[in-house]
PDB file of C-alpha atoms in Angstrom:
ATOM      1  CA  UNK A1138      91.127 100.655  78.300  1.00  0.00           C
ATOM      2  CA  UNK A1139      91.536 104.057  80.801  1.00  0.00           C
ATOM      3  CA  UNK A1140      93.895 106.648  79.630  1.00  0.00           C
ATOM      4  CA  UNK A1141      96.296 107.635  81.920  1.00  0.00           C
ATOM      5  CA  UNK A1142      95.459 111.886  82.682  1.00  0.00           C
ATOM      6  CA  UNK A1143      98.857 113.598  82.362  1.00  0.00           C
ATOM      7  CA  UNK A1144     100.913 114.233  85.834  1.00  0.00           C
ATOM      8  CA  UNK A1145      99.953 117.715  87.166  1.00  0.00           C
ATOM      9  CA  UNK A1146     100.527 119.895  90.460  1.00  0.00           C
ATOM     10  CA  UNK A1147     103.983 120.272  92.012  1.00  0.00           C
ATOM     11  CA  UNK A1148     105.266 117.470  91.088  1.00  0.00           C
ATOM     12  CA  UNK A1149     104.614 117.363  87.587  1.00  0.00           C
ATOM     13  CA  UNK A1150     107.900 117.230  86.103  1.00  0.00           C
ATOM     14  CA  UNK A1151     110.375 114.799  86.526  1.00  0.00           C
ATOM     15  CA  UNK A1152     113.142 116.998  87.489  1.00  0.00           C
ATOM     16  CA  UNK A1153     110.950 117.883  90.527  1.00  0.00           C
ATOM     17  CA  UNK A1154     110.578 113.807  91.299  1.00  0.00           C
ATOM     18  CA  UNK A1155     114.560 113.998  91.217  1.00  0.00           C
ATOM     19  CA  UNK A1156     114.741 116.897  93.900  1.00  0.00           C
ATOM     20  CA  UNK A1157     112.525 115.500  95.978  1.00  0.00           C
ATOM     21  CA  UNK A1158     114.208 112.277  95.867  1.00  0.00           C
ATOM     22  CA  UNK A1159     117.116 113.574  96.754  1.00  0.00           C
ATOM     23  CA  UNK A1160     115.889 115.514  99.678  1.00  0.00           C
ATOM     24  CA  UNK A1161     113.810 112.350 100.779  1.00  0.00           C
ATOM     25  CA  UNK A1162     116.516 110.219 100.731  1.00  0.00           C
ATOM     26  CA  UNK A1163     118.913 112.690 103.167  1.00  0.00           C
ATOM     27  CA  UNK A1164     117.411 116.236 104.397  1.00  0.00           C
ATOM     28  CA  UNK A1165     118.952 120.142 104.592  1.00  0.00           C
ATOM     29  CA  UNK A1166     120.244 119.422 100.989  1.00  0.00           C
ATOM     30  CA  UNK A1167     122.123 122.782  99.187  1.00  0.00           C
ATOM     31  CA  UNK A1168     121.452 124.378  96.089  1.00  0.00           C
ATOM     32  CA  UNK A1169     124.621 123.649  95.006  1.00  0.00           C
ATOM     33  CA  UNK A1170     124.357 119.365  95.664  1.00  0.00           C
ATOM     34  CA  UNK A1171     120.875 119.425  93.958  1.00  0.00           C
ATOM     35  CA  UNK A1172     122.433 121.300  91.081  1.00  0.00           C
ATOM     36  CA  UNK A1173     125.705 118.885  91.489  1.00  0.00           C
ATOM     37  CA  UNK A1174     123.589 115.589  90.820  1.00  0.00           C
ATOM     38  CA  UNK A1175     120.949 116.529  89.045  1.00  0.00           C
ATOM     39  CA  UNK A1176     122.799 118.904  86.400  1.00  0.00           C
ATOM     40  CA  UNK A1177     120.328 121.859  86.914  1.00  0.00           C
ATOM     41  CA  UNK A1178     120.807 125.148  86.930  1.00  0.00           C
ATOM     42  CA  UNK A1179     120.631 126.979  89.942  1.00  0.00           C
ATOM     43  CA  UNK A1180     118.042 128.999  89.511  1.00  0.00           C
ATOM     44  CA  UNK A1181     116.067 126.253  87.696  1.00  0.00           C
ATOM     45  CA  UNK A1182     116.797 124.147  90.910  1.00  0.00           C
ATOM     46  CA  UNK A1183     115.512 127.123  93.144  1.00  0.00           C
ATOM     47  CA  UNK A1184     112.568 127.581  90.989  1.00  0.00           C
ATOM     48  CA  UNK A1185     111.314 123.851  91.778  1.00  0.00           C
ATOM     49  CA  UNK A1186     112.244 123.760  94.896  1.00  0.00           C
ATOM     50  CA  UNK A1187     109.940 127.061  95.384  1.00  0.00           C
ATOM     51  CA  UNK A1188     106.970 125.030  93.468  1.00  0.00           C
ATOM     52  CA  UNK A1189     107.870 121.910  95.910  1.00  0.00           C
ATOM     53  CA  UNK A1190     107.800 124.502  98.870  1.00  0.00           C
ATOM     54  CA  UNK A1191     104.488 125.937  98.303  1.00  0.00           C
ATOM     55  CA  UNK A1192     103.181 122.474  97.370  1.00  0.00           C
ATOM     56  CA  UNK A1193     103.848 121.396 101.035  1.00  0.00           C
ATOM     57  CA  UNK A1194     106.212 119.014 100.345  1.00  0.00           C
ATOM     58  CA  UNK A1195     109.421 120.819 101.044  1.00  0.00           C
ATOM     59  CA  UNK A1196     110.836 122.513 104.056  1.00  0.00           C
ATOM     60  CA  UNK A1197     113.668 125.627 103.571  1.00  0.00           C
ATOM     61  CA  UNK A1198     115.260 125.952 106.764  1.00  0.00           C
ATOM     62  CA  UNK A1199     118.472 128.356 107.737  1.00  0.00           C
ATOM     63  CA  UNK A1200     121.797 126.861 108.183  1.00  0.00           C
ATOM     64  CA  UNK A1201     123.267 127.653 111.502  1.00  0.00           C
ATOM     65  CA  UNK A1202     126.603 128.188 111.346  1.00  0.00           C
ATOM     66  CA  UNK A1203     129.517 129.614 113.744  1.00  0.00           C
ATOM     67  CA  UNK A1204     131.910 130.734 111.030  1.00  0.00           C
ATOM     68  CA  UNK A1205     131.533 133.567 109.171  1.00  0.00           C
ATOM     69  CA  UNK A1206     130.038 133.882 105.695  1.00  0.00           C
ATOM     70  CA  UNK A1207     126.670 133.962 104.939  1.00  0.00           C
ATOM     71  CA  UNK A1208     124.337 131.134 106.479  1.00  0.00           C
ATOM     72  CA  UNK A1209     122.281 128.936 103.381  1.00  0.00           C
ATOM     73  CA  UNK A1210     119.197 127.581 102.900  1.00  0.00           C
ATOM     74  CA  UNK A1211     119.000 123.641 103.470  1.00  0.00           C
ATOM     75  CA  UNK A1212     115.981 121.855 102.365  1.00  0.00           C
ATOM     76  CA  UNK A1213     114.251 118.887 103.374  1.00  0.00           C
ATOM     77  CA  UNK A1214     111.234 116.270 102.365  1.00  0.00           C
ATOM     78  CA  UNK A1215     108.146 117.465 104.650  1.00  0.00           C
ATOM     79  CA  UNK A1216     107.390 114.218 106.338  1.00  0.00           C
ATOM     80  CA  UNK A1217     104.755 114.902 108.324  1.00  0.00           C
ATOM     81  CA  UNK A1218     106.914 113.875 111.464  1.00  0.00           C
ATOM     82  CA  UNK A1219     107.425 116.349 114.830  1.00  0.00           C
ATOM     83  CA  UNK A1220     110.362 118.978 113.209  1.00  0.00           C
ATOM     84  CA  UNK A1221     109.560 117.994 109.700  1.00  0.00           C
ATOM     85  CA  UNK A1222     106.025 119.108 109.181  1.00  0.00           C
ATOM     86  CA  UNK A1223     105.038 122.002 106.395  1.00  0.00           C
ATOM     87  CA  UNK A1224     101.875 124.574 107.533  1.00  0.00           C
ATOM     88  CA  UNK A1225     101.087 124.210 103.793  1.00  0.00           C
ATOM     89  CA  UNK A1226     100.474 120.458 104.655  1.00  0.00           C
ATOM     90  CA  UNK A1227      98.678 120.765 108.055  1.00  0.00           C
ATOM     91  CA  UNK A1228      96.360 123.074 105.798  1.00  0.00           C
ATOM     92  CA  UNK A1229      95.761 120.956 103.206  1.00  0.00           C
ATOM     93  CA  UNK A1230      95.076 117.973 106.088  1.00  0.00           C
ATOM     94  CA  UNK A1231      92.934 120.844 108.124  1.00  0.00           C
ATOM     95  CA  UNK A1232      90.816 121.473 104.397  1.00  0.00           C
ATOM     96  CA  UNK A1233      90.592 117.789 103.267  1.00  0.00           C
ATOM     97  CA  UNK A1234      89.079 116.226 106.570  1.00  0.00           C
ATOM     98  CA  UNK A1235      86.442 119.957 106.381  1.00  0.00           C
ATOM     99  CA  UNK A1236      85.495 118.843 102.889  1.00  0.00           C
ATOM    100  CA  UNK A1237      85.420 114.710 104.134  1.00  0.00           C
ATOM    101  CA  UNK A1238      83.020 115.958 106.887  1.00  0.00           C
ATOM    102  CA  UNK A1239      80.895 117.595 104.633  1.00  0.00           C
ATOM    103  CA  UNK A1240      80.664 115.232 101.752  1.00  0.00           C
ATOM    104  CA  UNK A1241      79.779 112.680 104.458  1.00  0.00           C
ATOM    105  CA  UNK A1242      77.354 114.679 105.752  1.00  0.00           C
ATOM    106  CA  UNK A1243      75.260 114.833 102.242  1.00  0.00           C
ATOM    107  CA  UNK A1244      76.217 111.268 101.711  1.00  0.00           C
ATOM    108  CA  UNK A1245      76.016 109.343 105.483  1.00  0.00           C
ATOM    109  CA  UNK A1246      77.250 105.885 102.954  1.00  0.00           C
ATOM    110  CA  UNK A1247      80.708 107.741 101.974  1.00  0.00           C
ATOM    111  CA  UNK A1248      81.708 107.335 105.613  1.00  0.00           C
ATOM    112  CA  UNK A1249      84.852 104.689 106.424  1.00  0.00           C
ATOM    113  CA  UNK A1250      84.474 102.005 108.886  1.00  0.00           C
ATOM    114  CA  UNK A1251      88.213 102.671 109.866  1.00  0.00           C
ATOM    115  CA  UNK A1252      87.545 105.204 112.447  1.00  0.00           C
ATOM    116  CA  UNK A1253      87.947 108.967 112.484  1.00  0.00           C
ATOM    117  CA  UNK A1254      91.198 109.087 112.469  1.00  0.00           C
ATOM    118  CA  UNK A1255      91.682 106.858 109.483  1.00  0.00           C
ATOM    119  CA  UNK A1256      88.873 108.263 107.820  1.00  0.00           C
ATOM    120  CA  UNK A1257      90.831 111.541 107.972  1.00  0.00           C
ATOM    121  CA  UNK A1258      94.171 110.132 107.024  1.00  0.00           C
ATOM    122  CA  UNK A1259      92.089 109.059 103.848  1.00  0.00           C
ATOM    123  CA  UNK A1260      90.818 112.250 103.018  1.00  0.00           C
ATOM    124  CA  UNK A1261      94.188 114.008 103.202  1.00  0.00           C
ATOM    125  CA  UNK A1262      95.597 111.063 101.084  1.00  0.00           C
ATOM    126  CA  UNK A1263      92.247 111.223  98.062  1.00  0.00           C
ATOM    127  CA  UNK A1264      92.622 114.922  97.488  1.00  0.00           C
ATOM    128  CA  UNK A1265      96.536 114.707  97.563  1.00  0.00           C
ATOM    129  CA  UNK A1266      96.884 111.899  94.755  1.00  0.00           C
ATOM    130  CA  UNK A1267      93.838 113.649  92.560  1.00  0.00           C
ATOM    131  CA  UNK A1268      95.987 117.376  92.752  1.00  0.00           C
ATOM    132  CA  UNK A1269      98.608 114.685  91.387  1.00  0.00           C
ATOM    133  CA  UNK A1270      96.721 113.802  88.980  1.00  0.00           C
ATOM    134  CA  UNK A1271      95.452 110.351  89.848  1.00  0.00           C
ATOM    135  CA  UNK A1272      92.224 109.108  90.395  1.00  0.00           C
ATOM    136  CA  UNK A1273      92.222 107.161  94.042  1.00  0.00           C
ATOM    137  CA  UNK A1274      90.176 104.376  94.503  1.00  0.00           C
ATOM    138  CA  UNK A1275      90.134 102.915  98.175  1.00  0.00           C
ATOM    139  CA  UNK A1276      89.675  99.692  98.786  1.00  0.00           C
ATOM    140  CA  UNK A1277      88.780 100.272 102.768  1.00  0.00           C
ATOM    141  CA  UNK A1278      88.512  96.012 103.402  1.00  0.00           C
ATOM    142  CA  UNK A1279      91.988  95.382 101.809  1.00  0.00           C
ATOM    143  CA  UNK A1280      93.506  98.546 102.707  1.00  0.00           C
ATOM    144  CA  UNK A1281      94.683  99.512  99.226  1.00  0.00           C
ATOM    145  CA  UNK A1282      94.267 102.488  96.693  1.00  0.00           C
ATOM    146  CA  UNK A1283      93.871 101.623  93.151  1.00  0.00           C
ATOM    147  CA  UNK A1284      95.752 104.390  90.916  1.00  0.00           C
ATOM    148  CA  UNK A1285      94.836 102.694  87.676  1.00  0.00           C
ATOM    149  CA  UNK A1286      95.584 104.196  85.098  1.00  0.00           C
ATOM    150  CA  UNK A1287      98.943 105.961  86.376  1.00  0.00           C
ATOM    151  CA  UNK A1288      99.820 109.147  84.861  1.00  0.00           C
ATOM    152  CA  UNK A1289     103.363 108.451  84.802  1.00  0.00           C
ATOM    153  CA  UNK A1290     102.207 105.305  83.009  1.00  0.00           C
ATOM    154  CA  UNK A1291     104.401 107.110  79.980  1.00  0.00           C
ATOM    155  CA  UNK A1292     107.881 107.500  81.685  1.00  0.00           C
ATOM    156  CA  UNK A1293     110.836 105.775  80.969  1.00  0.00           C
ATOM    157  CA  UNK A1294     111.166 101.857  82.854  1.00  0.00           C
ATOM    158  CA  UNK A1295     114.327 103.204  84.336  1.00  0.00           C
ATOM    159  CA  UNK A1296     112.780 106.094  85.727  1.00  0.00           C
ATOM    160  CA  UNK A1297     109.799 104.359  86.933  1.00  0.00           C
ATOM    161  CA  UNK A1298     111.304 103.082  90.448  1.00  0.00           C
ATOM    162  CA  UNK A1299     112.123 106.623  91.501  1.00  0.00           C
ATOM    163  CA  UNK A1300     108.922 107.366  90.495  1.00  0.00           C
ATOM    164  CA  UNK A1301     107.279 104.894  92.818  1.00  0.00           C
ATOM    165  CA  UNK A1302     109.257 105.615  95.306  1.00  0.00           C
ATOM    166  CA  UNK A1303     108.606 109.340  95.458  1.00  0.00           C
ATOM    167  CA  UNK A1304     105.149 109.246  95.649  1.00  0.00           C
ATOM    168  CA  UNK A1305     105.142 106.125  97.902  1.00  0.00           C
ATOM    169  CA  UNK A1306     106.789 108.511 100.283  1.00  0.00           C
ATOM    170  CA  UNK A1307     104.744 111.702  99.530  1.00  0.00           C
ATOM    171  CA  UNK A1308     101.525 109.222 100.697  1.00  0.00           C
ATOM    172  CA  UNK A1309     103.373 108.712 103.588  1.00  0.00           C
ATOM    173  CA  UNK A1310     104.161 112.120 104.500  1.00  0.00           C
ATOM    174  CA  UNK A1311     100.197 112.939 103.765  1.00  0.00           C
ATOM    175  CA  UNK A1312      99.062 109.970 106.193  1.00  0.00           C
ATOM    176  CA  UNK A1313     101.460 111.178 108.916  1.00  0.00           C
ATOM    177  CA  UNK A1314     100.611 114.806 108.714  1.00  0.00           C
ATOM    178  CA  UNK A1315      97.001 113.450 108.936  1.00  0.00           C
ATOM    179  CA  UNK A1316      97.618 111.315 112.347  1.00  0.00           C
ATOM    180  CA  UNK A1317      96.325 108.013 112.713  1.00  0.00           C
ATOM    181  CA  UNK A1318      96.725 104.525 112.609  1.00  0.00           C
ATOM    182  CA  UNK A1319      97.219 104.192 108.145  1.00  0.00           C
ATOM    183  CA  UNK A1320     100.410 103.567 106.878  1.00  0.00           C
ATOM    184  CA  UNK A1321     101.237 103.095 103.474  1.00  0.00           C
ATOM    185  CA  UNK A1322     103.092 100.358 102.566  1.00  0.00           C
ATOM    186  CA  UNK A1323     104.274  99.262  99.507  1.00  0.00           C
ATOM    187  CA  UNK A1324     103.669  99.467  95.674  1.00  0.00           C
ATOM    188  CA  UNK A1325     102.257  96.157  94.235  1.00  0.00           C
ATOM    189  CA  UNK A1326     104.071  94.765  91.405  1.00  0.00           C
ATOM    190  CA  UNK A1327     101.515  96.091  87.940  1.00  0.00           C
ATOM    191  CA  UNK A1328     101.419  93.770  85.319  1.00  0.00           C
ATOM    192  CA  UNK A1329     100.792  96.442  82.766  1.00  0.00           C
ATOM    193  CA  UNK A1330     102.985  99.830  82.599  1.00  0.00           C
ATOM    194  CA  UNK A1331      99.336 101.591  83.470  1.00  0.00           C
ATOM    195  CA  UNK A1332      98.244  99.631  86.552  1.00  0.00           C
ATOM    196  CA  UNK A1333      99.425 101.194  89.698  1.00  0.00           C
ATOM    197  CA  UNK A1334      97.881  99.507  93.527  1.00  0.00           C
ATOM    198  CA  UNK A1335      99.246 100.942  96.614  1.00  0.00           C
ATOM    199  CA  UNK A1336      99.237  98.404  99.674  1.00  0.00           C
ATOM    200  CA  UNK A1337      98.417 100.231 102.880  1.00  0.00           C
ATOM    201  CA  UNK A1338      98.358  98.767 106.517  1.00  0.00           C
ATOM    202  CA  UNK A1339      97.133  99.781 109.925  1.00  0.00           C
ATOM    203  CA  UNK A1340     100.345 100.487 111.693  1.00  0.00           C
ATOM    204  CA  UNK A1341     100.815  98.372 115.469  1.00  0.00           C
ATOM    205  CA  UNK A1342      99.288 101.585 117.416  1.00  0.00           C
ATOM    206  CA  UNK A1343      95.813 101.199 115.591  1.00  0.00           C
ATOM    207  CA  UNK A1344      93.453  99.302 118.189  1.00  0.00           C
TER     208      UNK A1344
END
């Protein structure tokens, strides 16, 4: 049986799942509601968020306010979308199809029969889940990425469905940064705690 490698990168601990969570689920969130529902400390809370900001994932952006006091720092999940895109991301995109191209180059086989565009997406998405610690394989026929054994194969069951959910959106937010016709999808129900199979699809502008 695989063992599961240990989460790693940005989001590595859980209390960084939780923040980004919170910030997918509504954008230019406050120190002080992160600290609210989470039970941080504020400068624990600023301290991820500065991890999840040079990670690409998060976006700090200046409250503008008409009142006087001084303006605060909002953040929000880095979706990839126009207005919600990190320049850590568009780098890591920029590096990941550089390194694609290359590999492909060496090994003509490696290339995708999606298209450049998906191949692309795909190359963002691979080197995103392995600085997560997974190990990606892509099914390109059935459109899905095996992430057997997960690393978060370990956490609590009732943390588990955050857990999904967070990185089900991260892969989005990698795919759309990328630009092109891959969605992902949904998380197929595992049978074991360590089996983990994301279901992409080709959204309705792929031709």
């Amino acid at each position: 049986m695989a063992i599961a490698r240990p989460a790693c990168g940005p989001i590595s601990t859980y209390s960084r799942v939780q923040i980004l969570h919170l910030v997918q689920s509504r954008p230019h969130r406050t120190i002080g509601e992160l600290c609210e529902v989470t039970g941080l400390h504020a400068n624990t809370v600023r301290e991820h968020l500065q991890r999840l900001i040079e990670g690409g994932y998060v976006i700090p952006a200046i409250e503008r306010r008409a009142t006087r006091g001084r303006p605060r720092t909002l953040y929000s999940a880095a979706t990839g979308a126009p207005g919600a895109s990190s320049p850590v991301a568009r780098d890591k995109v920029t590096a990941a199809a550089r390194r694609g191209d290359l590999m492909r180059r060496m090994v003509p086989a490696a290339a995708s029969d999606l298209g450049r565009e998906a191949t692309y997406q795909l190359d963002a998405l691979i080197e995103h889940l392995e600085e997560s610690g997974f190990e990606p394989v892509i099914d390109d026929d059935r459109l899905t990425v095996d992430l057997t054994p997960c690393p978060h194969a370990a956490a609590r069951p009732e943390d588990r469905p955050v857990l999904c959910r967070v990185h089900l959106s991260l892969m989005q937010g990698v795919l759309t940064e990328a630009g092109g016709p891959l969605a992902a999808d949904s998380v197929h129900e595992p049978a074991m705690p360590q089996e983990c199979t994301v279901q992409l699809r080709l959204t309705d502008t792929a031709a």
